[in-house]
């Protein structure tokens, strides 16, 4: 497989040849090998399978003195492409499984743009599953039975009970409950998760700083819902802050999420007369087990990092004091 340096004279980004299929384990191994040979570079592996309209870009990097490679999957090739997940692992079978889970034909057929990426298929058009012929089996494994009917509309309606009325925001009490469940998952099988706390303020000039007007806040949440994964949860925390729960993500996954969130607020104004340059975005990130192994300390660490961000020059701070300007 050939590859191109997207920035001649620099090893910052190395783009591999675009594939017409989901990458195989051998192609993933090649990308990982290139990342290990160039620890200062980010290796990009793009593809667009014939089974769907979406283009994906997998980025892998191996920093010096870091044991495992970092993998980040984007949907789209633009700079503001949505981040689907980020994992630190050298297990290629795990990365291959994560890619397969994100890039199956059902997900590729979802509408991108006005409809959120985390939409659920309607009950009228459930996903089509190819059934094995009756009596078919592989080896000694018996044939699977037909799937039971699922009332997806009712399932979605149940999920809406956890949200603030008329919004995509999860109520704080339920958000904390689901965070507790993620912590219990970590205790059971060491599955990591990350926590992001952020807020968006407006500089009105003459030293006047305020929070987003209601219309702009509604637009901001809509844009957030388009960036976040279907398993992520977002809600208010302590009135003027937003909390995002990222199951399965490391601190680096939190960084990727925050970068995507902040980019989503750029470009078109959140409401007429409110320019993007007036926005003051600040975010703090903490994760288990990267930061700590206690839920109460996790929230305190994210709050501390958010405070550092709001008081400093960086819009993003990872606890304890590792700041990265966006």
Short mmCIF file of C-alpha atoms in Angstrom, two decimals, residues 29-310:
data_model
loop_
_atom_site.label_atom_id
_atom_site.label_comp_id
_atom_site.label_asym_id
_atom_site.label_seq_id
_atom_site.Cartn_x
_atom_site.Cartn_y
_atom_site.Cartn_z
CA UNK A 29 -1.30 -3.58 10.81
CA UNK A 30 0.40 -1.61 8.03
CA UNK A 31 -0.96 1.68 9.39
CA UNK A 32 0.17 0.77 12.91
CA UNK A 33 3.63 -0.14 11.62
CA UNK A 34 3.93 3.24 9.87
CA UNK A 35 2.89 5.00 13.11
CA UNK A 36 5.55 3.13 15.07
CA UNK A 37 8.22 4.04 12.51
CA UNK A 38 7.27 7.75 12.68
CA UNK A 39 6.30 8.52 16.29
CA UNK A 40 5.93 12.24 15.58
CA UNK A 41 3.40 11.63 12.80
CA UNK A 42 -0.31 10.93 12.61
CA UNK A 43 -1.13 8.22 10.07
CA UNK A 44 -4.44 8.69 8.26
CA UNK A 45 -6.20 5.74 6.60
CA UNK A 46 -9.30 6.87 4.64
CA UNK A 47 -11.88 4.66 2.95
CA UNK A 48 -15.30 4.73 1.33
CA UNK A 49 -16.98 1.36 1.03
CA UNK A 50 -19.33 0.60 -1.86
CA UNK A 51 -22.03 -0.41 0.65
CA UNK A 52 -22.65 3.14 1.87
CA UNK A 53 -22.21 6.84 1.04
CA UNK A 54 -20.07 7.78 4.05
CA UNK A 55 -16.32 8.30 4.00
CA UNK A 56 -14.31 7.39 7.09
CA UNK A 57 -10.81 8.35 8.20
CA UNK A 58 -8.94 6.31 10.79
CA UNK A 59 -6.03 8.15 12.46
CA UNK A 60 -3.34 6.28 14.37
CA UNK A 61 -0.33 7.65 16.24
CA UNK A 62 2.35 6.21 18.52
CA UNK A 63 3.97 8.80 20.74
CA UNK A 64 7.38 8.14 22.17
CA UNK A 65 7.39 6.52 25.62
CA UNK A 66 3.69 5.63 25.25
CA UNK A 67 2.91 1.92 25.40
CA UNK A 68 -0.20 1.74 23.23
CA UNK A 69 -1.15 3.34 19.94
CA UNK A 70 -3.98 5.89 19.82
CA UNK A 71 -6.73 5.27 17.24
CA UNK A 72 -9.36 7.87 16.32
CA UNK A 73 -12.17 7.20 13.83
CA UNK A 74 -13.74 10.14 11.99
CA UNK A 75 -16.83 10.17 9.82
CA UNK A 76 -15.91 12.42 6.90
CA UNK A 77 -12.68 13.90 5.56
CA UNK A 78 -13.14 17.56 6.50
CA UNK A 79 -11.35 19.22 9.39
CA UNK A 80 -14.57 19.35 11.41
CA UNK A 81 -15.51 15.73 10.70
CA UNK A 82 -17.33 14.04 13.57
CA UNK A 83 -15.25 11.91 15.93
CA UNK A 84 -16.94 8.52 16.35
CA UNK A 85 -14.54 7.11 18.95
CA UNK A 86 -10.99 7.22 20.25
CA UNK A 87 -9.15 4.26 21.81
CA UNK A 88 -5.65 3.52 23.06
CA UNK A 89 -4.81 -0.07 22.15
CA UNK A 90 -2.39 -2.32 20.26
CA UNK A 91 -5.08 -4.99 19.85
CA UNK A 92 -5.85 -4.93 16.12
CA UNK A 93 -8.77 -7.33 16.51
CA UNK A 94 -10.39 -4.83 18.91
CA UNK A 95 -9.89 -1.93 16.48
CA UNK A 96 -11.24 -4.07 13.63
CA UNK A 97 -14.35 -4.88 15.68
CA UNK A 98 -14.91 -1.22 16.60
CA UNK A 99 -14.67 -0.23 12.95
CA UNK A 100 -17.12 -2.94 11.93
CA UNK A 101 -19.58 -1.81 14.60
CA UNK A 102 -19.48 1.81 13.35
CA UNK A 103 -19.34 1.19 9.60
CA UNK A 104 -22.01 -1.40 8.90
CA UNK A 105 -24.41 -0.65 6.09
CA UNK A 106 -27.28 0.30 8.44
CA UNK A 107 -25.28 3.18 10.00
CA UNK A 108 -24.02 4.31 6.58
CA UNK A 109 -27.58 4.81 5.41
CA UNK A 110 -28.36 7.30 8.19
CA UNK A 111 -28.91 10.87 7.07
CA UNK A 112 -26.02 13.21 7.77
CA UNK A 113 -26.77 16.92 8.20
CA UNK A 114 -30.13 18.06 9.50
CA UNK A 115 -30.71 14.71 11.17
CA UNK A 116 -28.50 13.83 14.14
CA UNK A 117 -26.00 11.01 13.63
CA UNK A 118 -27.32 9.33 16.76
CA UNK A 119 -30.85 8.95 15.38
CA UNK A 120 -32.78 5.76 15.95
CA UNK A 121 -34.58 4.01 13.04
CA UNK A 122 -38.35 4.42 13.18
CA UNK A 123 -40.60 1.53 14.07
CA UNK A 124 -42.05 1.63 10.55
CA UNK A 125 -38.70 0.80 8.97
CA UNK A 126 -36.66 -1.46 11.27
CA UNK A 127 -33.22 -2.50 10.08
CA UNK A 128 -33.28 -5.44 7.69
CA UNK A 129 -31.38 -8.49 8.90
CA UNK A 130 -30.53 -11.28 6.50
CA UNK A 131 -31.80 -14.54 8.00
CA UNK A 132 -29.97 -17.81 7.60
CA UNK A 133 -31.92 -20.53 5.74
CA UNK A 134 -33.88 -22.86 8.01
CA UNK A 135 -31.70 -25.58 9.41
CA UNK A 136 -28.47 -23.84 8.35
CA UNK A 137 -25.57 -24.03 10.78
CA UNK A 138 -21.85 -23.32 10.77
CA UNK A 139 -19.84 -26.21 12.13
CA UNK A 140 -21.41 -27.35 15.38
CA UNK A 141 -23.13 -24.04 15.97
CA UNK A 142 -26.94 -24.24 15.64
CA UNK A 143 -28.82 -21.91 13.34
CA UNK A 144 -29.97 -18.66 14.94
CA UNK A 145 -33.73 -18.16 15.30
CA UNK A 146 -35.49 -15.19 13.70
CA UNK A 147 -35.26 -12.00 15.76
CA UNK A 148 -38.19 -10.96 17.94
CA UNK A 149 -40.16 -7.82 16.98
CA UNK A 150 -38.86 -4.64 18.63
CA UNK A 151 -41.03 -1.58 19.21
CA UNK A 152 -38.28 0.94 18.50
CA UNK A 153 -40.65 3.89 18.79
CA UNK A 154 -41.60 2.82 22.32
CA UNK A 155 -37.95 2.27 23.24
CA UNK A 156 -37.09 5.76 22.01
CA UNK A 157 -40.07 7.22 23.89
CA UNK A 158 -38.78 5.59 27.07
CA UNK A 159 -35.38 7.16 26.49
CA UNK A 160 -37.01 10.55 26.16
CA UNK A 161 -38.31 10.23 29.73
CA UNK A 162 -34.75 10.83 30.93
CA UNK A 163 -34.47 14.14 29.05
CA UNK A 164 -35.44 17.69 29.78
CA UNK A 165 -38.76 18.42 28.12
CA UNK A 166 -38.38 19.40 24.49
CA UNK A 167 -34.58 19.12 24.40
CA UNK A 168 -31.83 16.57 23.76
CA UNK A 169 -30.41 17.19 27.25
CA UNK A 170 -30.48 14.41 29.83
CA UNK A 171 -31.74 15.53 33.24
CA UNK A 172 -28.86 15.93 35.70
CA UNK A 173 -30.12 13.26 38.13
CA UNK A 174 -30.34 10.68 35.34
CA UNK A 175 -26.98 11.72 33.91
CA UNK A 176 -25.38 11.08 37.29
CA UNK A 177 -27.20 7.74 37.52
CA UNK A 178 -25.86 6.59 34.15
CA UNK A 179 -22.40 7.82 35.16
CA UNK A 180 -22.64 5.58 38.20
CA UNK A 181 -23.49 2.68 35.88
CA UNK A 182 -20.38 3.41 33.80
CA UNK A 183 -18.35 3.43 37.01
CA UNK A 184 -19.80 0.03 37.94
CA UNK A 185 -18.87 -1.21 34.46
CA UNK A 186 -15.31 -0.01 35.09
CA UNK A 187 -15.21 -1.89 38.40
CA UNK A 188 -16.51 -5.02 36.67
CA UNK A 189 -14.28 -5.19 33.60
CA UNK A 190 -12.00 -2.09 33.62
CA UNK A 191 -13.91 -0.33 30.82
CA UNK A 192 -12.80 3.33 30.84
CA UNK A 193 -14.99 6.39 30.49
CA UNK A 194 -14.42 10.13 30.28
CA UNK A 195 -16.23 13.17 31.64
CA UNK A 196 -16.35 16.57 29.97
CA UNK A 197 -17.64 19.73 31.65
CA UNK A 198 -17.94 22.82 29.49
CA UNK A 199 -19.67 26.15 29.29
CA UNK A 200 -20.12 28.79 26.63
CA UNK A 201 -20.19 32.46 27.54
CA UNK A 202 -20.65 35.57 25.42
CA UNK A 203 -18.44 38.65 25.38
CA UNK A 204 -20.82 41.58 24.84
CA UNK A 205 -18.02 44.16 25.02
CA UNK A 206 -17.08 46.74 27.62
CA UNK A 207 -16.15 43.95 30.01
CA UNK A 208 -19.66 42.46 29.99
CA UNK A 209 -19.60 38.64 29.95
CA UNK A 210 -22.85 36.68 29.99
CA UNK A 211 -24.26 33.29 29.11
CA UNK A 212 -25.87 32.25 25.84
CA UNK A 213 -29.34 33.65 25.05
CA UNK A 214 -32.05 30.98 24.99
CA UNK A 215 -32.26 30.76 21.20
CA UNK A 216 -28.48 30.45 20.84
CA UNK A 217 -28.37 27.86 23.62
CA UNK A 218 -30.94 25.73 21.80
CA UNK A 219 -28.91 25.89 18.59
CA UNK A 220 -25.73 25.03 20.50
CA UNK A 221 -27.31 21.88 21.95
CA UNK A 222 -28.57 20.86 18.51
CA UNK A 223 -25.03 21.13 17.13
CA UNK A 224 -23.67 19.15 20.07
CA UNK A 225 -26.12 16.33 19.38
CA UNK A 226 -24.80 16.10 15.81
CA UNK A 227 -21.21 15.75 17.02
CA UNK A 228 -21.66 13.29 19.87
CA UNK A 229 -21.89 9.53 19.42
CA UNK A 230 -25.18 7.74 19.98
CA UNK A 231 -23.87 6.30 23.28
CA UNK A 232 -22.75 9.68 24.63
CA UNK A 233 -24.98 11.67 26.98
CA UNK A 234 -25.16 15.42 27.53
CA UNK A 235 -27.06 17.46 30.11
CA UNK A 236 -26.98 20.53 32.31
CA UNK A 237 -24.82 20.46 35.43
CA UNK A 238 -25.15 23.07 38.17
CA UNK A 239 -27.34 25.29 35.97
CA UNK A 240 -24.70 27.09 33.91
CA UNK A 241 -22.51 24.16 32.90
CA UNK A 242 -22.90 21.28 30.48
CA UNK A 243 -21.77 17.74 31.29
CA UNK A 244 -20.94 15.11 28.68
CA UNK A 245 -20.50 11.44 29.58
CA UNK A 246 -18.31 9.49 27.14
CA UNK A 247 -18.59 5.71 27.71
CA UNK A 248 -15.52 3.71 26.72
CA UNK A 249 -13.40 6.83 26.13
CA UNK A 250 -10.01 7.78 27.55
CA UNK A 251 -8.86 11.29 28.41
CA UNK A 252 -7.66 11.56 24.82
CA UNK A 253 -11.15 10.66 23.65
CA UNK A 254 -12.40 13.55 25.77
CA UNK A 255 -9.96 15.86 24.00
CA UNK A 256 -11.21 14.73 20.59
CA UNK A 257 -14.81 15.26 21.71
CA UNK A 258 -14.16 18.78 23.02
CA UNK A 259 -12.35 19.79 19.85
CA UNK A 260 -15.33 18.63 17.79
CA UNK A 261 -17.78 20.44 20.08
CA UNK A 262 -15.90 23.73 19.88
CA UNK A 263 -15.60 23.48 16.09
CA UNK A 264 -19.37 22.96 15.88
CA UNK A 265 -19.91 26.42 17.44
CA UNK A 266 -17.83 28.15 14.76
CA UNK A 267 -18.98 29.15 11.30
CA UNK A 268 -22.63 30.16 11.18
CA UNK A 269 -23.77 32.25 14.18
CA UNK A 270 -25.75 30.45 16.85
CA UNK A 271 -28.35 33.18 16.34
CA UNK A 272 -28.50 36.34 14.21
CA UNK A 273 -26.28 39.08 15.58
CA UNK A 274 -24.17 36.75 17.70
CA UNK A 275 -20.79 36.26 16.01
CA UNK A 276 -18.59 33.26 16.72
CA UNK A 277 -15.72 35.51 17.84
CA UNK A 278 -17.89 36.68 20.75
CA UNK A 279 -18.10 33.16 22.20
CA UNK A 280 -15.88 32.19 25.13
CA UNK A 281 -15.70 28.39 25.24
CA UNK A 282 -14.03 26.60 28.15
CA UNK A 283 -13.90 22.91 28.99
CA UNK A 284 -12.40 20.57 31.57
CA UNK A 285 -11.77 16.84 31.11
CA UNK A 286 -11.17 13.99 33.54
CA UNK A 287 -11.44 10.25 33.07
CA UNK A 288 -11.40 6.90 34.80
CA UNK A 289 -8.85 5.38 35.13
CA UNK A 290 -6.57 8.04 33.54
CA UNK A 291 -7.34 10.59 36.26
CA UNK A 292 -8.52 8.54 39.24
CA UNK A 293 -10.60 5.53 40.23
CA UNK A 294 -13.33 7.29 42.25
CA UNK A 295 -16.52 8.79 40.86
CA UNK A 296 -16.71 11.76 43.26
CA UNK A 297 -13.08 12.65 42.61
CA UNK A 298 -13.68 12.37 38.84
CA UNK A 299 -16.36 15.08 38.92
CA UNK A 300 -14.24 17.29 41.19
CA UNK A 301 -11.26 16.91 38.85
CA UNK A 302 -13.33 17.86 35.80
CA UNK A 303 -14.66 20.92 37.66
CA UNK A 304 -11.12 21.93 38.60
CA UNK A 305 -9.96 21.55 35.01
CA UNK A 306 -12.93 23.64 33.79
CA UNK A 307 -11.99 26.36 36.28
CA UNK A 308 -8.39 26.34 34.98
CA UNK A 309 -9.69 26.67 31.43
CA UNK A 310 -12.03 29.55 32.27
#
